[in-house]
Coordinates of C-alpha atoms and ligand atoms in Angstrom, one line a residue:
M1 CA -15.4 123.8 33.9
A2 CA -11.9 123.3 32.8
T3 CA -9.9 123.0 36.0
V4 CA -9.1 119.5 37.1
A5 CA -9.1 119.7 40.9
S6 CA -7.6 117.3 43.2
D7 CA -10.0 116.2 45.9
K8 CA -7.3 117.1 48.4
T9 CA -7.9 120.8 47.7
M10 CA -11.6 120.7 47.0
K11 CA -14.1 122.9 48.9
G12 CA -17.7 122.0 49.7
G13 CA -19.8 122.4 46.5
A14 CA -16.8 123.0 44.3
W15 CA -17.4 119.7 42.4
L16 CA -20.2 121.6 40.7
I17 CA -17.9 123.9 38.8
E18 CA -14.7 121.9 38.8
E19 CA -13.7 118.5 37.3
T20 CA -12.3 115.9 39.6
D21 CA -9.4 113.6 38.9
P22 CA -10.7 110.0 39.6
A23 CA -7.3 109.0 41.1
T24 CA -7.8 111.4 44.0
V25 CA -11.3 110.2 44.9
M26 CA -11.8 108.0 48.0
T27 CA -13.6 104.8 47.1
P28 CA -14.3 101.5 49.0
E29 CA -11.6 99.9 46.9
K30 CA -9.0 102.1 48.6
L31 CA -9.8 101.1 52.2
T32 CA -6.6 100.5 54.2
E33 CA -6.0 97.4 56.4
E34 CA -6.8 99.6 59.4
H35 CA -10.2 100.4 57.9
Q36 CA -10.8 96.8 57.1
L37 CA -10.0 95.8 60.6
I38 CA -12.4 98.3 62.3
R39 CA -15.1 97.3 59.8
Q40 CA -14.6 93.6 60.7
T41 CA -14.7 94.5 64.5
A42 CA -18.0 96.3 64.0
A43 CA -19.4 93.6 61.8
E44 CA -18.4 90.8 64.3
F45 CA -19.9 92.7 67.2
I46 CA -23.3 93.4 65.5
N47 CA -23.7 90.0 63.9
G48 CA -22.3 88.1 66.9
E49 CA -23.8 90.0 69.8
V50 CA -26.7 92.1 68.6
V51 CA -28.6 90.4 65.8
P52 CA -28.9 87.1 67.8
V53 CA -30.8 88.9 70.6
N54 CA -33.1 90.9 68.4
D55 CA -36.2 89.4 69.9
R56 CA -35.3 90.5 73.4
L57 CA -34.4 94.0 72.1
E58 CA -37.7 94.2 70.3
Q59 CA -39.4 93.4 73.7
K60 CA -37.6 96.5 75.0
D61 CA -35.1 94.7 77.3
W62 CA -33.2 97.9 78.0
T63 CA -30.9 96.2 80.6
L64 CA -29.6 94.1 77.7
Q65 CA -29.4 97.2 75.4
R66 CA -27.2 98.9 78.0
E67 CA -24.9 95.8 78.2
L68 CA -24.6 95.9 74.4
V69 CA -23.8 99.6 74.5
K70 CA -21.0 98.8 77.0
K71 CA -19.6 96.0 74.7
C72 CA -19.8 98.3 71.8
G73 CA -17.9 101.0 73.8
S74 CA -15.2 98.5 74.9
L75 CA -14.5 97.8 71.3
G76 CA -13.8 101.5 70.6
L77 CA -16.7 101.9 68.2
F78 CA -18.2 105.0 69.9
G79 CA -14.8 106.8 69.9
T80 CA -13.7 106.7 66.3
N81 CA -13.7 110.6 66.1
I82 CA -12.6 111.2 69.7
P83 CA -9.0 111.7 70.9
E84 CA -7.3 109.2 73.1
A85 CA -7.2 111.8 75.9
Y86 CA -11.0 111.3 76.3
G87 CA -11.0 107.5 75.8
G88 CA -11.4 107.5 72.0
V89 CA -9.3 106.1 69.2
D90 CA -9.1 109.2 67.0
L91 CA -9.5 107.7 63.5
D92 CA -10.5 109.3 60.3
K93 CA -14.1 109.8 58.9
I94 CA -13.7 106.8 56.6
S95 CA -13.4 104.7 59.8
T96 CA -16.6 106.3 61.1
L97 CA -18.2 105.5 57.8
V98 CA -17.3 101.8 57.8
V99 CA -18.4 101.4 61.4
S100 CA -21.7 103.1 60.7
E101 CA -22.3 100.9 57.7
S102 CA -21.7 97.7 59.7
I103 CA -23.8 98.9 62.7
A104 CA -26.7 99.4 60.3
E105 CA -27.0 95.6 60.2
H106 CA -29.3 96.0 63.2
A107 CA -31.4 99.2 62.6
S108 CA -32.6 99.6 66.2
F109 CA -29.2 99.2 67.7
G110 CA -28.1 101.6 64.9
A111 CA -30.5 104.2 66.3
T112 CA -29.2 103.7 69.8
F113 CA -25.6 103.9 68.5
G114 CA -26.4 107.1 66.5
A115 CA -27.9 108.9 69.5
Q116 CA -24.8 108.0 71.6
A117 CA -22.0 108.6 69.1
N118 CA -23.3 111.3 66.9
L119 CA -25.8 113.2 69.0
T120 CA -24.3 113.1 72.5
I121 CA -20.5 112.4 72.3
L122 CA -19.9 114.6 69.3
P123 CA -21.6 117.8 70.6
I124 CA -19.7 117.4 73.9
F125 CA -16.4 117.0 72.1
M126 CA -17.1 119.9 69.7
F127 CA -18.6 122.4 72.1
G128 CA -17.8 121.2 75.6
T129 CA -15.5 122.9 78.1
E130 CA -12.4 120.9 79.1
A131 CA -14.2 120.1 82.4
Q132 CA -17.3 118.8 80.5
K133 CA -15.2 116.7 78.2
Q134 CA -13.3 115.2 81.1
K135 CA -16.5 114.6 83.0
Y136 CA -18.7 113.0 80.3
L137 CA -16.6 111.7 77.4
P138 CA -14.7 108.8 78.9
G139 CA -18.0 107.3 80.3
L140 CA -19.9 107.8 77.1
V141 CA -17.1 106.6 74.8
S142 CA -16.7 103.4 76.9
G143 CA -20.5 102.8 76.9
E144 CA -20.6 103.0 80.7
M145 CA -23.0 106.0 80.3
V146 CA -25.7 106.3 77.8
G147 CA -26.6 109.6 76.1
S148 CA -29.4 111.1 74.2
Y149 CA -30.3 114.3 72.3
C150 CA -33.4 116.3 73.2
L151 CA -34.2 118.9 70.5
S152 CA -37.7 118.1 69.2
E153 CA -40.9 118.9 71.0
S154 CA -44.5 118.0 70.2
G155 CA -45.0 121.5 68.7
S156 CA -41.5 122.0 67.2
G157 CA -39.9 119.3 65.1
S158 CA -38.6 120.8 61.8
D159 CA -39.0 124.3 63.4
A160 CA -36.8 123.3 66.2
L161 CA -35.7 126.8 67.2
S162 CA -39.3 127.6 68.3
A163 CA -38.9 125.2 71.2
K164 CA -41.0 126.0 74.3
T165 CA -38.7 124.5 76.9
R166 CA -37.6 127.3 79.2
A167 CA -34.5 127.9 81.2
A168 CA -35.0 130.6 83.8
R169 CA -31.7 132.2 84.8
Q170 CA -31.2 132.4 88.6
P171 CA -29.4 135.1 90.5
D172 CA -26.5 132.6 91.3
G173 CA -26.0 132.0 87.5
S174 CA -27.8 128.6 87.6
F175 CA -30.9 127.8 85.6
V176 CA -34.3 126.2 86.3
I177 CA -35.5 124.3 83.3
S178 CA -39.0 123.2 82.5
G179 CA -40.5 121.6 79.4
E180 CA -41.2 118.4 77.5
K181 CA -39.1 116.9 74.7
M182 CA -40.6 114.5 72.3
W183 CA -39.5 111.3 70.3
I184 CA -36.2 111.1 72.1
T185 CA -34.0 108.2 71.1
N186 CA -32.5 106.4 74.1
G187 CA -34.9 108.5 76.2
G188 CA -36.0 105.6 78.4
F189 CA -32.6 104.7 79.7
A190 CA -30.1 107.4 79.0
D191 CA -28.0 108.9 81.8
V192 CA -27.1 112.1 80.1
Y193 CA -29.3 114.3 77.9
I194 CA -28.3 117.2 75.6
V195 CA -31.3 119.4 76.1
F196 CA -32.2 122.6 74.1
A197 CA -34.1 125.3 76.0
K198 CA -34.6 129.0 75.7
V199 CA -32.9 131.0 78.4
D200 CA -35.4 133.6 79.7
G201 CA -37.7 132.5 76.9
E202 CA -35.5 133.9 74.3
H203 CA -31.9 132.7 73.9
F204 CA -31.8 129.2 72.4
T205 CA -29.2 127.3 74.4
A206 CA -27.9 123.7 74.7
F207 CA -27.4 122.1 78.2
I208 CA -26.0 118.9 79.5
I209 CA -28.5 117.4 81.9
E210 CA -28.2 114.3 84.0
R211 CA -31.1 111.9 84.5
K212 CA -30.3 111.7 88.2
W213 CA -31.1 115.4 88.7
A214 CA -34.4 116.1 90.5
G215 CA -37.2 116.8 88.1
V216 CA -35.9 114.8 85.1
S217 CA -38.0 111.8 83.9
S218 CA -38.9 110.0 80.8
G219 CA -42.4 109.2 79.6
K220 CA -43.9 106.0 78.1
E221 CA -42.3 104.3 75.1
E222 CA -43.9 105.4 71.8
H223 CA -45.7 102.7 69.8
K224 CA -43.8 102.9 66.6
L225 CA -44.1 101.6 63.1
G226 CA -40.5 100.2 63.4
L227 CA -37.3 100.4 65.4
H228 CA -39.0 98.4 68.2
G229 CA -35.6 97.6 69.7
S230 CA -34.8 101.3 70.2
S231 CA -36.2 103.4 73.0
T232 CA -38.2 106.5 71.9
T233 CA -39.9 108.5 74.7
P234 CA -40.8 112.0 75.8
V235 CA -38.3 113.5 78.2
I236 CA -39.9 115.6 80.9
L237 CA -38.1 118.4 82.7
Q238 CA -40.0 119.7 85.7
D239 CA -38.3 122.7 87.4
V240 CA -34.9 121.0 87.0
K241 CA -32.2 123.0 88.8
V242 CA -29.2 123.1 86.4
P243 CA -25.8 124.5 87.4
A244 CA -24.3 127.3 85.3
D245 CA -21.5 125.1 84.1
A246 CA -24.0 122.7 82.4
V247 CA -24.4 125.1 79.4
L248 CA -23.0 123.4 76.3
G249 CA -21.3 126.1 74.2
E250 CA -22.7 129.6 74.8
V251 CA -26.0 130.9 76.0
G252 CA -27.9 132.0 72.9
K253 CA -25.8 129.8 70.6
G254 CA -27.7 126.6 70.8
H255 CA -28.5 126.7 67.1
K256 CA -24.7 126.3 66.4
V257 CA -24.7 123.1 68.5
A258 CA -27.9 121.8 66.9
F259 CA -27.0 122.5 63.3
N260 CA -23.4 121.3 63.5
V261 CA -24.5 118.1 65.1
L262 CA -27.0 117.6 62.4
N263 CA -24.3 118.1 59.7
F264 CA -22.4 115.1 60.9
G265 CA -25.5 113.2 61.9
R266 CA -26.8 113.4 58.3
F267 CA -23.6 112.1 56.9
K268 CA -23.6 109.2 59.3
L269 CA -27.2 108.5 58.6
G270 CA -26.3 108.2 54.9
A271 CA -23.6 105.7 55.9
M272 CA -26.1 103.7 57.9
C273 CA -28.5 103.7 55.0
S274 CA -25.6 102.5 52.7
G275 CA -24.9 99.7 55.1
G276 CA -28.6 98.8 55.1
G277 CA -28.7 98.6 51.3
R278 CA -25.7 96.3 51.2
R279 CA -27.2 94.0 53.8
T280 CA -30.6 93.9 52.0
L281 CA -29.0 92.9 48.7
V282 CA -27.7 89.8 50.4
E283 CA -31.2 88.8 51.4
A284 CA -32.6 89.6 47.9
A285 CA -29.9 87.7 46.1
K286 CA -30.3 84.6 48.3
Y287 CA -34.0 84.6 48.1
A288 CA -34.1 85.1 44.3
A289 CA -31.7 82.2 43.9
A290 CA -33.6 79.8 46.2
R291 CA -37.2 80.6 45.4
K292 CA -38.6 78.5 42.5
Q293 CA -41.7 79.4 40.5
F294 CA -42.7 77.8 37.1
G295 CA -39.9 75.3 37.8
V296 CA -37.0 77.7 37.9
A297 CA -35.4 80.1 40.4
I298 CA -37.2 83.5 40.2
G299 CA -33.7 85.1 39.8
T300 CA -33.7 83.8 36.2
F301 CA -36.7 86.0 35.3
G302 CA -35.8 89.3 33.5
A303 CA -38.2 91.3 35.8
I304 CA -36.3 90.1 38.9
K305 CA -32.9 90.6 37.2
H306 CA -34.0 94.2 36.5
K307 CA -34.7 94.7 40.2
L308 CA -31.4 93.2 41.3
G309 CA -29.4 95.1 38.7
E310 CA -31.1 98.4 39.6
M311 CA -30.7 97.8 43.3
T312 CA -27.0 97.2 42.8
A313 CA -26.5 100.2 40.6
R314 CA -28.2 102.5 43.1
Q315 CA -26.3 101.1 46.0
Y316 CA -23.1 101.6 44.0
A317 CA -23.9 105.3 43.4
L318 CA -24.8 105.9 47.0
E319 CA -21.7 104.1 48.3
S320 CA -19.5 106.0 45.8
M321 CA -20.9 109.3 47.0
M322 CA -20.5 108.4 50.7
Y323 CA -16.8 107.4 50.3
R324 CA -16.0 110.4 48.1
T325 CA -17.5 112.7 50.7
A326 CA -15.7 111.1 53.6
G327 CA -12.5 111.5 51.7
L328 CA -13.2 115.2 51.1
I329 CA -13.9 115.8 54.8
D330 CA -10.8 113.8 55.9
A331 CA -8.7 115.7 53.4
R332 CA -10.0 119.0 54.7
I333 CA -9.2 118.1 58.3
A334 CA -5.8 116.7 57.4
A335 CA -4.9 120.0 55.6
T336 CA -5.2 121.9 58.9
P337 CA -1.7 123.0 59.8
D338 CA -0.4 121.8 63.2
R339 CA -3.7 120.0 64.0
R340 CA -3.9 118.8 67.6
A341 CA -6.0 115.6 68.2
D342 CA -7.9 117.3 71.0
D343 CA -8.8 120.3 68.9
A344 CA -12.3 119.9 67.6
A345 CA -12.2 123.1 65.5
P346 CA -10.9 121.5 62.2
M347 CA -13.5 118.8 62.3
L348 CA -16.2 121.4 63.0
Q349 CA -15.1 123.5 60.1
A350 CA -14.8 120.6 57.7
L351 CA -18.3 119.4 58.6
E352 CA -19.6 122.9 58.0
E353 CA -17.8 123.1 54.7
F354 CA -19.4 119.9 53.5
A355 CA -22.9 120.4 55.0
V356 CA -24.4 120.4 51.5
E357 CA -22.9 117.0 50.7
S358 CA -24.0 115.7 54.2
S359 CA -27.6 116.7 53.4
I360 CA -27.3 115.0 50.0
A361 CA -26.0 111.9 51.8
K362 CA -29.0 111.9 54.1
V363 CA -31.6 112.3 51.4
L364 CA -30.0 110.0 48.8
G365 CA -29.2 107.4 51.5
S366 CA -32.6 107.3 53.0
E367 CA -34.4 107.1 49.6
T368 CA -31.9 104.6 48.1
V369 CA -32.3 102.2 51.0
D370 CA -36.1 102.6 51.0
Y371 CA -36.0 101.7 47.3
I372 CA -33.8 98.6 47.9
I373 CA -35.8 97.5 50.9
D374 CA -39.1 97.9 49.0
E375 CA -37.8 95.9 46.0
N376 CA -36.5 93.2 48.4
L377 CA -39.9 92.9 49.9
Q378 CA -41.4 92.6 46.4
I379 CA -38.8 89.9 45.4
H380 CA -40.0 88.0 48.5
G381 CA -43.6 88.1 47.4
G382 CA -46.1 87.0 50.1
N383 CA -43.1 85.9 52.3
G384 CA -42.1 89.6 52.2
F385 CA -45.3 90.6 53.9
V386 CA -45.1 88.2 56.9
R387 CA -42.9 88.3 59.9
D388 CA -41.2 84.9 59.3
Y389 CA -38.8 86.8 57.0
P390 CA -36.8 89.9 57.8
A391 CA -37.9 91.8 54.7
E392 CA -41.0 93.4 56.3
G393 CA -39.1 94.4 59.4
H394 CA -36.5 96.3 57.4
Y395 CA -39.3 98.0 55.5
R396 CA -40.8 99.3 58.8
D397 CA -37.4 100.1 60.4
A398 CA -36.1 102.1 57.5
R399 CA -39.1 104.5 57.0
V400 CA -38.0 106.9 59.7
N401 CA -34.8 107.7 58.0
R402 CA -36.7 110.1 55.7
I403 CA -38.1 111.8 58.8
F404 CA -35.4 112.3 61.4
E405 CA -32.1 114.3 61.3
G406 CA -34.2 116.9 59.4
T407 CA -36.9 115.6 57.1
N408 CA -36.0 115.0 53.5
E409 CA -38.2 118.0 52.5
I410 CA -36.2 120.3 54.9
N411 CA -32.9 118.8 53.6
R412 CA -34.0 119.4 50.0
L413 CA -34.6 123.0 50.8
L414 CA -31.2 123.3 52.5
I415 CA -29.2 121.7 49.7
P416 CA -29.6 124.5 47.1
G417 CA -30.1 127.1 49.9
M418 CA -26.7 126.5 51.4
L419 CA -25.1 126.4 48.0
M420 CA -26.6 129.8 47.1
K421 CA -25.4 131.2 50.4
K422 CA -21.9 130.1 49.6
A423 CA -22.2 131.7 46.2
L424 CA -23.5 135.0 47.6
K425 CA -20.7 135.1 50.1
G426 CA -18.2 134.7 47.2
E427 CA -17.0 131.3 48.4
L428 CA -18.2 129.5 45.2
P429 CA -18.3 131.3 41.8
L430 CA -21.7 129.9 40.9
M431 CA -23.2 133.1 39.6
A432 CA -20.3 133.8 37.2
A433 CA -20.6 130.2 35.9
A434 CA -24.4 130.5 35.5
K435 CA -24.0 133.8 33.6
A436 CA -21.3 132.3 31.3
L437 CA -23.6 129.4 30.6
Q438 CA -26.6 131.6 29.9
D439 CA -24.5 133.5 27.3
E440 CA -23.5 130.2 25.8
I441 CA -27.1 129.0 25.7
M442 CA -28.4 132.1 24.0
S443 CA -25.7 131.8 21.3
P444 CA -27.1 130.1 18.2
S445 CA -23.8 128.3 17.7
M446 CA -23.8 126.6 21.1
S447 CA -21.7 123.5 20.6
V448 CA -22.2 120.0 21.9
P449 CA -19.0 117.9 22.1
D450 CA -18.4 115.1 19.7
E451 CA -18.9 111.5 20.6
D452 CA -15.8 109.9 22.2
D453 CA -15.7 106.1 22.5
R454 CA -13.1 105.9 25.3
P455 CA -14.5 104.0 28.3
L456 CA -16.9 106.2 30.3
A457 CA -16.2 109.2 28.1
A458 CA -19.9 109.7 27.4
E459 CA -20.7 109.4 31.1
V460 CA -18.0 111.9 32.1
R461 CA -19.5 114.3 29.4
A462 CA -23.0 113.7 30.7
C463 CA -22.0 114.6 34.3
G464 CA -20.6 117.9 32.9
V465 CA -23.9 118.4 31.2
F466 CA -25.8 117.7 34.5
K467 CA -23.8 120.5 36.1
K468 CA -24.7 122.9 33.3
V469 CA -28.4 122.0 33.9
V470 CA -27.9 122.8 37.6
L471 CA -26.4 126.2 36.6
M472 CA -29.2 126.8 34.1
V473 CA -32.0 126.1 36.6
A474 CA -30.2 127.9 39.5
G475 CA -29.4 130.9 37.4
T476 CA -33.0 131.2 36.1
A477 CA -34.4 130.8 39.7
M478 CA -32.2 133.6 41.0
Q479 CA -33.2 135.8 38.1
R480 CA -36.8 135.1 38.4
F481 CA -37.2 135.1 42.2
G482 CA -34.1 136.9 43.5
T483 CA -34.1 137.1 47.3
K484 CA -37.6 135.6 47.4
L485 CA -36.3 132.3 46.1
E486 CA -36.4 130.7 49.5
Q487 CA -40.2 130.9 49.4
E488 CA -40.2 128.9 46.2
Q489 CA -40.0 125.5 47.7
E490 CA -41.0 123.6 44.6
A491 CA -38.2 125.2 42.5
L492 CA -35.7 124.6 45.3
S493 CA -36.8 121.0 45.6
Y494 CA -36.4 120.4 41.8
L495 CA -33.0 121.9 42.0
A496 CA -32.1 119.7 45.0
D497 CA -33.1 116.6 43.0
I498 CA -30.9 117.7 40.1
L499 CA -28.0 118.4 42.5
I500 CA -28.4 115.0 44.3
D501 CA -28.5 113.1 41.0
T502 CA -25.5 115.0 39.6
Y503 CA -23.3 114.4 42.7
A504 CA -24.3 110.8 43.0
A505 CA -23.9 110.0 39.2
E506 CA -20.5 111.8 39.1
S507 CA -19.3 109.9 42.2
A508 CA -20.2 106.6 40.5
V509 CA -18.5 107.6 37.3
L510 CA -15.3 108.7 39.2
R511 CA -15.2 105.4 41.0
A512 CA -15.7 103.4 37.9
A513 CA -13.1 105.5 36.0
D514 CA -10.7 104.8 38.8
A515 CA -11.5 101.1 38.4
V516 CA -10.8 101.4 34.6
A517 CA -7.4 102.7 35.5
R518 CA -6.7 100.0 38.0
K519 CA -8.2 97.2 36.0
P520 CA -9.7 94.9 38.7
A521 CA -11.3 91.6 37.5
N522 CA -14.8 93.2 37.9
V523 CA -14.0 96.4 36.0
E524 CA -16.9 95.8 33.5
L525 CA -19.4 95.6 36.4
H526 CA -18.1 98.9 37.8
Q527 CA -18.7 100.5 34.4
D528 CA -22.2 98.9 34.1
A529 CA -23.2 100.3 37.5
A530 CA -21.9 103.8 36.7
R531 CA -23.4 103.8 33.2
I532 CA -26.8 102.8 34.6
S533 CA -26.6 105.5 37.2
V534 CA -25.9 108.2 34.6
N535 CA -28.5 106.9 32.2
E536 CA -31.2 106.9 34.9
A537 CA -30.1 110.3 36.3
A538 CA -30.3 111.8 32.8
G539 CA -34.0 111.0 32.6
R540 CA -34.8 112.3 36.0
I541 CA -32.7 115.4 35.6
E542 CA -34.4 116.3 32.3
L543 CA -37.8 115.9 33.8
A544 CA -37.0 117.9 37.0
A545 CA -35.3 120.7 34.9
R546 CA -38.2 120.9 32.5
S547 CA -40.7 121.2 35.3
A548 CA -38.6 123.8 37.1
L549 CA -38.0 125.9 34.1
A550 CA -41.7 125.8 33.0
A551 CA -42.6 127.1 36.5
M552 CA -40.1 130.0 36.3
A553 CA -39.8 131.2 32.7
E554 CA -42.3 131.7 29.8
G555 CA -42.5 132.7 26.2
D556 CA -39.3 132.9 24.1
V557 CA -37.0 132.6 27.1
L558 CA -38.6 129.3 28.1
R559 CA -38.6 128.0 24.5
T560 CA -34.9 128.9 24.2
Q561 CA -34.1 127.2 27.5
L562 CA -36.0 124.1 26.7
A563 CA -34.3 123.8 23.3
A564 CA -30.9 124.3 25.0
L565 CA -31.9 121.6 27.6
R566 CA -32.8 119.2 24.8
R567 CA -29.5 119.8 23.0
L568 CA -27.5 119.5 26.2
L569 CA -29.2 116.3 27.4
K570 CA -29.0 114.6 24.0
V571 CA -27.5 111.5 25.6
T572 CA -27.4 108.4 23.4
P573 CA -29.4 105.8 25.3
V574 CA -27.4 102.8 26.4
N575 CA -28.6 99.2 26.7
T576 CA -29.2 99.2 30.4
V577 CA -31.1 95.9 30.2
V578 CA -28.0 93.9 29.3
M579 CA -26.0 95.8 32.0
R580 CA -28.6 95.2 34.7
R581 CA -28.6 91.5 33.7
R582 CA -24.8 91.3 34.1
L583 CA -25.0 93.0 37.6
A584 CA -27.9 90.7 38.6
D585 CA -26.1 87.5 37.4
A586 CA -23.0 88.5 39.4
T587 CA -25.2 89.3 42.5
L588 CA -27.0 86.0 42.3
A589 CA -23.7 84.1 41.8
K590 CA -22.1 85.9 44.8
G591 CA -25.3 85.8 47.0
G592 CA -25.0 89.5 47.8
Y593 CA -23.7 92.9 46.9
I594 CA -20.9 92.5 44.5
F595 CA -18.7 95.5 45.2
Ligands
FAD1 C1 -38.1 107.1 65.8 C2 -37.8 108.6 66.0 C3 -36.7 109.0 66.7 C4 -36.4 110.3 66.9 N1 -35.3 110.7 67.7 C5 -35.1 112.0 68.0 C6 -34.1 112.3 69.0 O1 -33.3 111.5 69.4 N2 -34.0 113.6 69.3 C7 -34.8 114.6 68.8 O2 -34.6 115.8 69.1 N3 -35.8 114.3 67.9 C8 -36.0 113.0 67.5 N4 -37.0 112.7 66.6 C9 -37.8 113.7 66.1 C10 -37.6 114.0 64.7 O3 -36.3 114.7 64.5 C11 -38.8 114.9 64.1 O4 -39.9 114.0 64.1 C12 -38.5 115.5 62.8 O5 -37.5 116.5 62.9 C13 -39.7 116.0 62.1 O6 -40.4 116.9 63.0 P1 -42.0 116.7 63.2 O7 -42.2 115.3 63.5 O8 -42.4 117.7 64.2 O9 -42.6 117.0 61.8 P2 -43.1 118.4 61.2 O10 -42.0 119.4 61.4 O11 -44.4 118.7 61.8 O12 -43.2 118.1 59.7 C14 -44.4 117.5 59.1 C15 -44.2 117.5 57.6 O13 -44.2 118.9 57.2 C16 -43.0 119.1 56.5 N5 -42.5 120.5 56.8 C17 -42.3 121.0 58.0 N6 -41.8 122.2 57.9 C18 -41.6 122.5 56.6 C19 -41.2 123.6 55.9 N7 -40.7 124.7 56.4 N8 -41.2 123.5 54.5 C20 -41.7 122.4 53.9 N9 -42.1 121.3 54.6 C21 -42.1 121.3 55.9 C22 -42.0 118.0 56.9 O14 -41.0 117.8 55.9 C23 -43.0 116.8 57.1 O15 -43.2 116.2 55.9 C24 -37.2 111.3 66.4 C25 -38.4 110.9 65.7 C26 -38.6 109.6 65.5 C27 -39.9 109.2 64.7

């Protein structure tokens, strides 16, 4: 693990076997004026136009929702990744990230926004013909038209490729489509639907279908736990006559459209969750400062400081991971020679390259925001459980993030699965690294580096150790199960947990190390957040690795591995109590998230 890679040249998953120079990593502290401006535009729109009409949206006033979509479009917020030729503003992925974070201020509008920007506009840009782009993109980007994405069916959610919707090919090349899609966001009022159907019952294919075509209708609104201000309906297709030029991409290649859309959708969902975490910390800090019990503000109690400190540290790690990943994707796109703005291929390739990181963003984002939202509700006590305060609404709204865009279980299987595939294709020398590590572990003289008291040196070392644990568990899994590994979901899920913690903790450390080099006034708080992240990750990683190894090895091999694991993970505990208190005090003083 000796190479110090620049993030400018890094490939997806390479962080696992290479070291990263903190100076090259994208962080929120490095946002440009342009990024700040688009963030402000999005924040002003959502806080000024959407949040104040929440009650009407929750009553399903879709006329109002459509007006808001139009306003959002007029501000350029749907077109951050779309070239000017199709009405977009062609900005980088960091801009998309800051917009998504801000839009998350209103979760229901966030869902409407996501279905439009990520699930309709993007697939048309990435896979559409020139005529399809000209026909649909300007209207969708401006918000004049509303889009939605119809993949799921009642019998096929995670197993989306087994859809029953059929497209019968006609002699003139057109199709007749019949079937029923389920849980479709924007279903009740969209004009354009991306619909997946099997041509002649066999070839999974994406189509662009318009609501006005005969036979297209939407069913009743679902009664949901949350997101009441977002439309979710079945979409019914009854013998819909669809012209040949409505195929999006190629017949039989619908999986390419579906999976690539999900790659980016997952990254953006992570961004929305990060925005939700940020927003929730404001509520938690304000309530903890204002609410008095036993004659003092509850924020003065250690138990509440623990919560605020931990919420802040987890938000810090999530955010660090999101910005780092956005920077990697942008660098990959920018490195394409002679890139033309209207060429979607570099973006498509970059999103595929960082599909593992996008899945990590989705899982970590949805679970971090759920943690933060749950602790916010707890800080609110009884007030957290009643509708007079927003805490309970956030709790209901956020729960679906672990379900859509691929459930977290499916994403946990994908994370190590995709990495292993890269390794088998020779794109990532994981196997060689795992073999070298195994030789090192089996050697009685395996060395553990000396303590180093430079700032964050222990944390940098710990992240290196986490990567070795990944290699140890992955190598053992490959040896034990070989090609049958994909059937070992528990082992894969443990591995995913270790990978997620490793990438997030290292992202936090890189951001804090960059802060140490730049010396901002809050540098100590950066270090606190990163050190807590590493400390907590170490505990979780040890447990996951022990459980995984115990399920895969036995006898002397297991004993040797567990002994090696103990030696590797011999991290000196740090006083996270004092660090969390510092983070909490700063959060209370600011009345919100401090970074
Ligand atoms: C509010 C909302 C909005 C939505 N918006 C859209 C939309 O706009 N467009 C769209 O197409 N869909 C949409 N969906 C559908 C959503 O994508 C699916 O609900 C999701 O993919 C899960 O599918 P499912 O509900 O059929 O669950 P299932 O696939 O039945 O899963 C049930 C459980 O089994 C687990 N499971 C399933 N398969 C496996 C496996 N192979 N290994 C291990 N565990 C497994 C899952 O993780 C889950 O815990 C939306 C859903 C909701 C609730």
